[in-house]
Tab-separated table of C-alpha atoms in Angstrom:
chain	number	residue	atom	x	y	z
A	1	MET	CA	4.273	149.105	128.784
A	2	HIS	CA	0.911	149.933	129.700
A	3	ALA	CA	-1.657	147.078	129.761
A	4	ASP	CA	-4.070	148.089	127.135
A	5	PRO	CA	-2.413	148.227	124.071
A	6	GLN	CA	-4.493	151.216	122.845
A	7	SER	CA	-2.461	153.493	124.948
A	8	TYR	CA	0.451	153.681	123.284
A	9	ARG	CA	1.413	153.984	118.930
A	10	HIS	CA	3.131	151.355	117.056
A	11	ARG	CA	5.767	153.075	115.571
A	12	TYR	CA	7.125	150.615	112.991
A	13	ILE	CA	3.628	148.761	112.128
A	14	PRO	CA	1.876	151.586	109.063
A	15	MET	CA	-1.413	151.326	110.916
A	16	THR	CA	-3.619	154.855	111.241
A	17	GLU	CA	-6.230	155.650	114.298
A	18	GLN	CA	-8.730	155.528	111.407
A	19	ASP	CA	-7.656	152.243	110.048
A	20	GLU	CA	-7.385	150.698	112.842
A	21	ALA	CA	-11.363	152.015	114.028
A	22	GLU	CA	-12.191	150.610	110.546
A	23	MET	CA	-10.882	147.224	111.617
A	24	LEU	CA	-12.728	146.591	114.887
A	25	GLN	CA	-15.989	147.795	113.977
A	26	ALA	CA	-15.551	145.322	110.497
A	27	VAL	CA	-14.797	142.576	113.532
A	28	GLY	CA	-17.842	144.167	115.938
A	29	VAL	CA	-16.208	144.775	118.853
A	30	SER	CA	-15.542	148.627	120.125
A	31	SER	CA	-11.584	148.391	121.666
A	32	ILE	CA	-8.653	145.953	121.321
A	33	SER	CA	-9.105	144.746	124.865
A	34	GLU	CA	-12.272	143.896	124.192
A	35	LEU	CA	-10.683	140.924	121.793
A	36	PHE	CA	-9.361	139.209	125.431
A	37	ARG	CA	-13.110	139.545	126.939
A	38	ASP	CA	-12.737	135.476	126.850
A	39	ILE	CA	-10.138	134.841	128.848
A	40	PRO	CA	-10.833	135.170	132.695
A	41	ALA	CA	-10.569	138.259	134.578
A	42	SER	CA	-8.768	136.122	136.591
A	43	VAL	CA	-5.685	135.945	135.159
A	44	ARG	CA	-4.991	139.206	133.052
A	45	TYR	CA	-2.404	141.531	134.331
A	46	GLN	CA	-4.007	144.012	135.712
A	47	GLY	CA	-1.972	147.517	135.670
A	48	LEU	CA	0.842	148.781	133.927
A	49	LEU	CA	4.411	146.371	133.764
A	50	PRO	CA	7.025	147.047	135.252
A	51	VAL	CA	8.952	148.832	132.789
A	52	SER	CA	9.707	152.548	131.765
A	53	GLU	CA	7.315	154.895	130.009
A	54	PRO	CA	8.301	154.863	126.246
A	55	LEU	CA	11.499	156.258	123.911
A	56	ASP	CA	11.993	157.740	121.530
A	57	GLU	CA	14.609	156.213	119.728
A	58	LEU	CA	17.530	158.475	120.437
A	59	ALA	CA	16.806	157.942	123.804
A	60	LEU	CA	15.595	154.060	123.078
A	61	TRP	CA	18.724	153.025	121.866
A	62	SER	CA	21.812	154.550	124.265
A	63	HIS	CA	19.231	152.918	126.692
A	64	MET	CA	19.923	149.247	124.187
A	65	ARG	CA	23.407	149.675	124.030
A	66	GLU	CA	23.737	150.673	128.229
A	67	LEU	CA	22.529	147.030	128.509
A	68	ALA	CA	24.729	145.803	125.717
A	69	SER	CA	27.580	146.596	128.031
A	70	ARG	CA	26.678	145.090	130.630
A	71	ASN	CA	27.460	141.556	128.846
A	72	LEU	CA	30.346	139.504	129.398
A	73	ASP	CA	32.134	140.544	126.003
A	74	THR	CA	35.333	137.349	125.840
A	75	SER	CA	36.619	139.958	123.493
A	76	ARG	CA	37.919	141.346	126.238
A	77	MET	CA	38.660	139.074	128.697
A	78	ALA	CA	40.514	135.889	128.744
A	79	SER	CA	37.317	132.587	128.710
A	80	PHE	CA	38.651	129.287	129.814
A	81	LEU	CA	35.138	128.394	129.747
A	82	GLY	CA	34.282	125.789	127.260
A	83	ALA	CA	31.844	122.801	127.745
A	84	GLY	CA	30.240	121.968	124.565
A	85	ILE	CA	30.676	126.160	123.568
A	86	TYR	CA	34.924	127.534	122.546
A	87	ASP	CA	35.954	130.960	122.404
A	88	HIS	CA	37.965	130.112	118.988
A	89	HIS	CA	39.472	132.650	116.230
A	90	ILE	CA	37.247	133.462	113.675
A	91	PRO	CA	38.993	135.009	110.654
A	92	VAL	CA	37.248	137.389	109.184
A	93	ALA	CA	36.783	136.299	105.306
A	94	ILE	CA	33.396	133.891	106.812
A	95	ASN	CA	31.437	136.830	108.447
A	96	HIS	CA	32.189	138.385	104.837
A	97	VAL	CA	30.488	135.493	103.127
A	98	LEU	CA	28.068	134.695	105.149
A	99	SER	CA	26.850	138.328	104.808
A	100	ARG	CA	25.739	138.025	101.209
A	101	SER	CA	22.145	138.349	100.340
A	102	GLU	CA	22.786	134.910	98.254
A	103	PHE	CA	23.881	133.012	101.244
A	104	TYR	CA	21.716	135.002	104.297
A	105	THR	CA	18.283	135.272	102.622
A	106	ALA	CA	18.126	131.627	100.869
A	107	TYR	CA	15.951	129.108	102.438
A	108	THR	CA	16.394	125.427	100.663
A	109	PRO	CA	17.682	125.046	96.741
A	110	TYR	CA	14.486	123.168	95.948
A	111	GLN	CA	14.992	124.249	92.192
A	112	PRO	CA	19.195	123.357	91.704
A	113	GLU	CA	18.574	125.366	88.212
A	114	ILE	CA	18.965	128.587	89.877
A	115	SER	CA	20.235	127.072	93.619
A	116	GLN	CA	24.211	126.118	92.143
A	117	GLY	CA	25.562	128.495	94.302
A	118	ALA	CA	23.945	126.949	97.574
A	119	LEU	CA	23.973	123.575	96.676
A	120	GLN	CA	27.631	123.657	95.764
A	121	ALA	CA	28.334	125.442	99.161
A	122	ILE	CA	26.290	122.892	101.325
A	123	PHE	CA	28.630	119.971	99.259
A	124	GLU	CA	31.527	121.254	100.131
A	125	PHE	CA	30.924	121.755	104.165
A	126	GLN	CA	29.896	117.911	103.060
A	127	SER	CA	32.746	116.707	101.811
A	128	TYR	CA	34.780	118.196	104.536
A	129	ILE	CA	32.791	116.372	106.817
A	130	CYS	CA	33.210	113.372	105.332
A	131	GLU	CA	36.930	114.373	105.383
A	132	LEU	CA	37.588	115.183	109.019
A	133	ALA	CA	35.173	112.413	110.169
A	134	GLY	CA	36.466	108.933	107.759
A	135	MET	CA	32.681	108.871	106.714
A	136	ALA	CA	31.243	108.177	103.715
A	137	VAL	CA	28.285	110.557	103.221
A	138	ALA	CA	27.546	113.544	104.980
A	139	ASN	CA	24.433	115.241	104.691
A	140	ALA	CA	23.676	118.993	105.154
A	141	SER	CA	23.645	119.983	108.279
A	142	MET	CA	21.994	119.711	111.702
A	143	TYR	CA	20.810	121.658	114.389
A	144	ASP	CA	23.671	121.632	116.836
A	145	GLY	CA	25.844	118.101	117.766
A	146	ALA	CA	23.508	116.956	121.073
A	147	THR	CA	19.930	116.326	118.755
A	148	ALA	CA	23.117	115.363	116.156
A	149	LEU	CA	22.873	112.446	118.130
A	150	ALA	CA	20.081	112.364	119.243
A	151	GLU	CA	18.806	111.794	115.916
A	152	ALA	CA	21.547	109.214	115.158
A	153	GLY	CA	20.841	106.566	118.487
A	154	LEU	CA	17.380	106.384	116.258
A	155	LEU	CA	18.576	105.380	113.285
A	156	ALA	CA	20.464	103.033	115.522
A	157	VAL	CA	16.648	101.421	117.045
A	158	GLY	CA	15.824	101.886	113.438
A	159	ALA	CA	18.782	100.191	111.749
A	160	THR	CA	19.188	96.881	114.008
A	161	LYS	CA	15.270	96.662	115.093
A	162	ARG	CA	16.998	97.016	119.109
A	163	LYS	CA	15.456	99.339	121.604
A	164	ARG	CA	18.182	99.545	123.831
A	165	LEU	CA	20.824	102.420	124.121
A	166	ALA	CA	24.180	102.355	125.676
A	167	ILE	CA	25.206	105.810	125.905
A	168	SER	CA	28.593	106.516	128.313
A	169	ARG	CA	28.386	108.665	130.815
A	170	GLY	CA	31.561	110.717	128.882
A	171	ILE	CA	28.614	112.582	126.929
A	172	HIS	CA	27.933	115.965	127.286
A	173	PRO	CA	25.004	116.013	130.310
A	174	GLU	CA	22.981	118.540	128.296
A	175	ALA	CA	23.030	115.937	124.705
A	176	ARG	CA	22.214	113.300	127.759
A	177	GLN	CA	18.980	114.842	128.742
A	178	ILE	CA	17.705	115.271	124.703
A	179	ILE	CA	18.526	111.698	124.198
A	180	ALA	CA	16.705	110.652	127.101
A	181	THR	CA	13.688	112.996	126.536
A	182	THR	CA	13.813	111.247	122.748
A	183	ALA	CA	14.339	108.386	123.762
A	184	GLU	CA	11.549	108.133	126.596
A	185	ALA	CA	8.990	108.991	124.002
A	186	LEU	CA	9.569	106.429	121.425
A	187	GLY	CA	10.039	103.754	124.488
A	188	ILE	CA	13.726	103.027	123.707
A	189	GLU	CA	15.586	102.401	126.924
A	190	LEU	CA	18.948	103.783	127.870
A	191	VAL	CA	21.721	101.825	129.440
A	192	GLU	CA	24.478	104.171	131.171
A	193	ILE	CA	28.428	103.044	131.076
A	194	GLY	CA	30.379	104.405	133.990
A	195	LEU	CA	33.801	105.681	133.516
A	196	ALA	CA	37.040	104.731	134.694
A	197	PRO	CA	37.443	106.319	137.581
A	198	GLY	CA	40.848	108.626	137.701
A	199	ILE	CA	41.333	107.877	134.699
A	200	GLY	CA	38.019	109.870	132.724
A	201	THR	CA	36.977	107.577	129.665
A	202	THR	CA	34.117	105.037	129.927
A	203	ASP	CA	34.788	102.198	131.476
A	204	LEU	CA	35.345	99.007	128.960
A	205	ASN	CA	34.453	96.900	131.977
A	206	LYS	CA	30.792	97.780	132.290
A	207	LEU	CA	30.637	98.942	128.669
A	208	GLU	CA	30.931	94.859	127.723
A	209	ASN	CA	29.253	94.229	130.018
A	210	ALA	CA	26.385	95.437	128.976
A	211	VAL	CA	26.011	94.967	125.186
A	212	ASP	CA	24.069	92.421	124.489
A	213	ASP	CA	21.997	91.837	121.180
A	214	THR	CA	19.535	93.344	122.683
A	215	VAL	CA	21.926	96.883	122.352
A	216	ALA	CA	21.067	98.802	119.538
A	217	ALA	CA	24.130	100.851	119.314
A	218	VAL	CA	27.137	102.559	121.413
A	219	LEU	CA	27.063	105.932	121.984
A	220	ILE	CA	30.149	107.372	122.724
A	221	GLN	CA	31.709	111.334	123.152
A	222	SER	CA	35.630	112.231	121.987
A	223	PRO	CA	37.170	113.963	123.286
A	224	ASN	CA	34.259	113.466	126.638
A	225	PHE	CA	32.661	116.108	127.973
A	226	LEU	CA	35.934	115.682	130.662
A	227	GLY	CA	38.126	116.256	128.231
A	228	CYS	CA	39.471	112.805	127.783
A	229	ILE	CA	40.076	111.160	124.665
A	230	GLU	CA	38.463	107.873	124.969
A	231	ASP	CA	39.967	104.557	123.306
A	232	LEU	CA	38.074	104.086	120.461
A	233	ALA	CA	39.598	101.594	119.208
A	234	SER	CA	38.836	98.840	121.988
A	235	LEU	CA	35.837	100.516	122.208
A	236	GLU	CA	35.249	99.326	118.071
A	237	PRO	CA	35.044	95.557	118.854
A	238	LEU	CA	32.914	95.550	122.097
A	239	ALA	CA	30.179	97.388	119.967
A	240	HIS	CA	30.060	95.691	117.300
A	241	HIS	CA	30.732	91.519	118.606
A	242	CYS	CA	26.649	92.000	119.204
A	243	GLY	CA	26.024	93.052	116.493
A	244	ALA	CA	25.901	96.983	117.530
A	245	LEU	CA	26.589	100.382	116.400
A	246	LEU	CA	29.473	102.354	117.438
A	247	ILE	CA	28.556	105.944	116.983
A	248	VAL	CA	31.066	108.613	118.007
A	249	SER	CA	30.277	112.750	118.794
A	250	ALA	CA	33.505	113.460	118.151
A	251	ASN	CA	34.756	117.956	117.925
A	252	PRO	CA	35.075	118.695	114.859
A	253	LEU	CA	39.195	120.132	115.806
A	254	SER	CA	40.428	118.074	117.768
A	255	LEU	CA	40.085	115.950	114.757
A	256	GLY	CA	43.039	118.083	113.171
A	257	VAL	CA	45.048	115.679	115.533
A	258	LEU	CA	43.521	112.440	116.000
A	259	GLU	CA	42.334	110.376	113.531
A	260	PRO	CA	39.664	110.403	112.404
A	261	PRO	CA	36.445	108.547	114.557
A	262	GLY	CA	35.603	106.468	110.914
A	263	SER	CA	39.017	104.948	110.127
A	264	LEU	CA	38.770	103.309	114.059
A	265	GLY	CA	35.531	102.005	113.148
A	266	ALA	CA	32.440	104.331	113.759
A	267	ASP	CA	29.314	103.534	112.191
A	268	ILE	CA	28.339	106.744	112.488
A	269	VAL	CA	29.789	110.154	113.514
A	270	VAL	CA	28.139	113.314	114.876
A	271	GLY	CA	29.389	116.716	116.507
A	272	ASP	CA	28.857	120.324	116.580
A	273	ALA	CA	30.642	122.076	114.135
A	274	GLN	CA	30.451	125.551	117.171
A	275	PRO	CA	35.094	124.635	117.127
A	276	LEU	CA	34.587	125.953	113.142
A	277	GLY	CA	34.234	129.385	112.888
A	278	ILE	CA	31.021	129.874	114.146
A	279	PRO	CA	30.614	132.540	116.770
A	280	GLN	CA	30.103	131.713	120.756
A	281	SER	CA	26.363	133.929	120.679
A	282	PHE	CA	25.265	133.094	124.115
A	283	GLY	CA	25.149	129.496	123.419
A	284	GLY	CA	23.589	129.156	120.439
A	285	PRO	CA	22.632	129.087	117.277
A	286	THR	CA	25.458	125.961	116.057
A	287	CYS	CA	25.428	123.158	113.841
A	288	GLY	CA	25.466	119.521	114.195
A	289	PHE	CA	26.835	117.597	111.662
A	290	PHE	CA	26.667	113.987	110.511
A	291	ALA	CA	28.005	111.471	108.262
A	292	VAL	CA	27.353	107.603	107.982
A	293	ALA	CA	29.402	104.758	106.624
A	294	GLU	CA	28.026	104.177	102.807
A	295	PRO	CA	25.072	101.080	104.518
A	296	LEU	CA	23.407	103.856	106.440
A	297	MET	CA	22.665	106.982	104.082
A	298	ARG	CA	19.476	105.976	102.806
A	299	ARG	CA	18.761	106.065	106.170
A	300	MET	CA	20.008	109.393	107.259
A	301	PRO	CA	18.265	112.661	108.066
A	302	GLY	CA	18.072	115.923	106.933
A	303	ARG	CA	19.754	116.817	103.238
A	304	ILE	CA	22.311	115.527	101.144
A	305	VAL	CA	23.595	117.571	97.735
A	306	GLY	CA	24.791	115.135	95.706
A	307	GLN	CA	27.309	115.947	92.515
A	308	THR	CA	25.960	115.964	89.100
A	309	VAL	CA	26.205	116.800	85.386
A	310	ASP	CA	23.588	118.120	83.515
A	311	ARG	CA	22.870	117.035	79.228
A	312	GLU	CA	25.901	118.581	78.109
A	313	GLY	CA	28.080	117.093	80.875
A	314	LYS	CA	28.839	119.764	82.779
A	315	ARG	CA	28.671	119.796	86.533
A	316	GLY	CA	26.013	120.409	88.496
A	317	PHE	CA	24.606	119.955	92.000
A	318	VAL	CA	21.133	118.936	93.331
A	319	LEU	CA	18.922	118.367	96.112
A	320	THR	CA	19.983	113.835	95.671
A	321	LEU	CA	18.544	110.381	97.991
A	322	GLN	CA	16.264	111.470	99.748
A	323	ALA	CA	12.771	113.140	98.600
A	324	ARG	CA	11.840	117.001	101.919
A	325	GLU	CA	8.361	114.812	101.498
A	326	GLN	CA	9.694	111.818	103.108
A	327	HIS	CA	9.656	114.395	106.372
A	328	ILE	CA	6.549	114.924	107.060
A	329	ARG	CA	5.732	111.814	106.846
A	330	ARG	CA	4.901	111.375	111.107
A	331	GLU	CA	5.615	108.096	112.390
A	332	LYS	CA	6.591	106.591	108.907
A	333	ALA	CA	9.148	109.049	108.394
A	334	THR	CA	13.047	108.382	108.931
A	335	SER	CA	13.188	111.924	111.142
A	336	ASN	CA	11.259	115.292	111.748
A	337	ILE	CA	13.895	117.449	110.790
A	338	CYS	CA	13.232	119.640	108.160
A	339	SER	CA	15.296	123.297	107.781
A	340	ASN	CA	18.961	122.975	109.477
A	341	GLN	CA	21.752	125.028	109.764
A	342	ALA	CA	22.685	125.187	106.203
A	343	LEU	CA	24.316	129.522	107.045
A	344	LEU	CA	26.221	128.046	110.116
A	345	ALA	CA	27.246	125.293	107.585
A	346	LEU	CA	28.015	127.657	104.347
A	347	GLY	CA	30.745	129.305	108.027
A	348	ALA	CA	32.138	126.326	108.809
A	349	ALA	CA	33.232	125.259	105.251
A	350	VAL	CA	34.492	128.567	104.878
A	351	TYR	CA	36.389	128.692	108.055
A	352	LEU	CA	37.797	125.169	106.680
A	353	SER	CA	39.059	126.220	102.849
A	354	VAL	CA	40.659	129.125	104.903
A	355	MET	CA	42.838	127.382	107.132
A	356	GLY	CA	43.688	124.097	104.842
A	357	ARG	CA	44.683	121.387	106.162
A	358	THR	CA	47.805	122.290	106.919
A	359	GLY	CA	46.035	125.526	109.249
A	360	LEU	CA	43.585	123.186	110.768
A	361	GLN	CA	46.249	120.715	112.232
A	362	GLU	CA	48.903	124.051	114.169
A	363	THR	CA	45.750	125.159	115.382
A	364	ALA	CA	44.147	121.950	116.618
A	365	ALA	CA	47.982	121.483	118.045
A	366	LEU	CA	47.919	124.601	119.732
A	367	ASN	CA	44.907	124.379	121.626
A	368	VAL	CA	46.878	121.320	122.968
A	369	ARG	CA	50.399	122.888	123.869
A	370	LYS	CA	48.549	125.424	125.704
A	371	ALA	CA	45.926	122.736	126.818
A	372	ARG	CA	48.983	121.212	128.602
A	373	TYR	CA	50.838	124.197	129.512
A	374	ALA	CA	47.803	125.283	131.328
A	375	ALA	CA	47.496	121.838	133.002
A	376	SER	CA	51.130	122.121	134.275
A	377	VAL	CA	51.203	124.938	135.529
A	378	ILE	CA	47.940	125.321	137.937
A	379	ALA	CA	49.248	121.119	138.776
A	380	ALA	CA	51.763	122.895	140.499
A	381	LEU	CA	50.211	124.624	142.994
A	382	PRO	CA	49.817	123.885	146.728
A	383	GLY	CA	46.538	121.997	146.726
A	384	TYR	CA	45.644	120.810	142.836
A	385	GLN	CA	44.947	118.501	141.164
A	386	LEU	CA	44.653	116.678	138.415
A	387	PRO	CA	42.303	114.105	139.197
A	388	LEU	CA	41.776	112.238	135.783
A	389	SER	CA	44.662	110.918	133.953
A	390	ALA	CA	43.373	110.296	130.200
A	391	PRO	CA	44.887	112.087	127.501
A	392	SER	CA	42.836	115.259	126.705
A	393	PHE	CA	42.450	118.122	124.291
A	394	ASN	CA	42.039	121.360	124.632
A	395	GLU	CA	39.766	120.569	128.231
A	396	PHE	CA	41.416	119.251	131.291
A	397	VAL	CA	39.267	118.977	134.523
A	398	ILE	CA	41.041	120.072	137.844
A	399	GLN	CA	40.318	120.201	141.109
A	400	LEU	CA	40.151	122.795	143.714
A	401	PRO	CA	42.010	122.663	147.113
A	402	LYS	CA	39.903	121.000	149.881
A	403	GLY	CA	37.587	123.859	151.648
A	404	ARG	CA	37.537	125.822	147.962
A	405	SER	CA	34.425	125.732	146.041
A	406	CYS	CA	34.129	126.355	142.057
A	407	THR	CA	31.618	129.166	142.708
A	408	THR	CA	33.938	130.736	145.177
A	409	ALA	CA	37.060	130.239	142.384
A	410	ILE	CA	34.986	131.147	139.426
A	411	GLY	CA	33.702	134.519	141.054
A	412	HIS	CA	37.458	135.506	142.369
A	413	LEU	CA	38.636	134.905	138.576
A	414	LEU	CA	36.191	137.239	137.857
A	415	LYS	CA	37.173	140.327	139.252
A	416	ASP	CA	40.485	140.232	137.557
A	417	GLY	CA	38.133	140.073	133.798
A	418	ILE	CA	39.128	135.976	134.286
A	419	LEU	CA	36.650	133.649	133.079
A	420	GLY	CA	36.566	130.169	134.236
A	421	GLY	CA	36.030	127.964	133.527
A	422	TYR	CA	32.501	125.492	134.110
A	423	ASN	CA	31.648	123.640	137.819
A	424	LEU	CA	31.324	120.342	137.775
A	425	GLU	CA	29.909	119.213	140.876
A	426	ALA	CA	26.127	119.405	139.590
A	427	ASP	CA	27.129	117.161	137.036
A	428	TYR	CA	29.181	114.826	138.234
A	429	PRO	CA	29.127	114.487	142.043
A	430	GLU	CA	31.732	112.256	142.049
A	431	LEU	CA	34.265	114.863	140.893
A	432	PRO	CA	33.460	117.562	144.383
A	433	GLY	CA	35.452	120.592	143.814
A	434	CYS	CA	36.109	119.781	140.596
A	435	MET	CA	36.503	122.515	137.114
A	436	LEU	CA	36.761	122.248	133.878
A	437	LEU	CA	38.957	124.919	131.942
A	438	ALA	CA	39.290	125.166	127.787
A	439	VAL	CA	42.175	126.845	126.642
A	440	THR	CA	42.108	127.435	123.198
A	441	GLU	CA	44.726	128.954	120.217
A	442	LYS	CA	43.679	132.226	121.809
A	443	ARG	CA	44.752	131.710	125.622
A	444	THR	CA	47.939	133.301	125.375
A	445	LYS	CA	50.740	132.057	128.150
A	446	ALA	CA	50.305	135.513	129.830
A	447	GLU	CA	46.985	134.928	129.824
A	448	ILE	CA	47.497	131.557	131.002
A	449	ASP	CA	49.716	132.544	134.040
A	450	ARG	CA	47.803	135.031	135.374
A	451	LEU	CA	44.928	132.307	135.457
A	452	ALA	CA	46.943	130.675	137.610
A	453	LEU	CA	48.472	133.653	139.522
A	454	ARG	CA	44.641	134.251	140.394
A	455	LEU	CA	43.741	130.398	141.674
A	456	GLY	CA	46.610	129.893	143.400
A	457	GLU	CA	45.378	133.015	146.008
A	458	LEU	CA	43.103	131.312	146.375
A	459	ILE	CA	45.097	128.838	148.564
């Protein structure tokens, strides 16, 4: 691209040279470059950008296809990388529904009389989330699981009038960073609760010592970032004995085999719906879910779709409990989320409807069994260990033999078309030489055995 915008034509903008000249004359300048005269020359880019000359359409398509072919495609390789974004099977029905223009062109269904389809789809999503989480009310989705967890912390602060949050070290590192940024801006103190060494779950003794009548909520992720399933039944009384709320971030697919957090005393359940039929898409966008116990429903951020009847007694759907305007009232708002991921929430709802109760349970059980098999064959390799003893869902931590780095191992696996796990050393220095592996229902026995074979070559 040339530095001077006049040196190339905008193929997709219907503007002729005469149109351009007339506009320049109307604003009183002789060239487009003159519009930028207030920017000091010392900070302007001089010369030509280091890119190719303009390409015709055929050459451009060819160039873009070649660039795209360099991307790692998990449809052509075995992915054992999780850490928040997972390679799950996506039923073809989901894309078929999402591709309908009634859904992908819709924004906010303000007028219920003409938005019944979109409102019903959102209502179904909320209903599924309530059933999975064991909660009374769910909203019409959030941006993603990490921001949903931060919003849950804000809700707890507002509900309890306390300014401290106890946050488990087992929560996703990126989610902890988002919570820390939010807390700093609002003067909220964070108290990090460490993990029990050799176990991998939140240290109950440290939590008990940290929670008092100044703590608004205890934030837990289960399964946590290391794949370990937290003992929510034991955590619940430690949170509630001083009036703090219990906030749980959950993998929704794991709830096909685990007891719902709501049944174990959680006040707020959040998470990311990405495992429910949402593509990995280089890390996003995804869709967050947010569910609460009934006493907290009027404090819940975002939108809620309710079921009602019209004057003739026919079933209908409306936005309920909250007016959108409350979310633009600056510091008085319960939240400043103004949009959401309704299209991806619809995708999650389609996934759950296609899979059904039995399909979800079977898929979750496959994740457990395949991850357990992978852990057993890797642990049998000389020098390899499973450093954490807590039960897991579909992710687990392996410790490489002494002198072997995760970076080397990941590069070695990649040569054989295997996308290795997540290097934990940067986020958890207490776990040197450790890698987080994810095994979903898509991974075959042959792929798992090949992973173990390649890891064995590093010994």
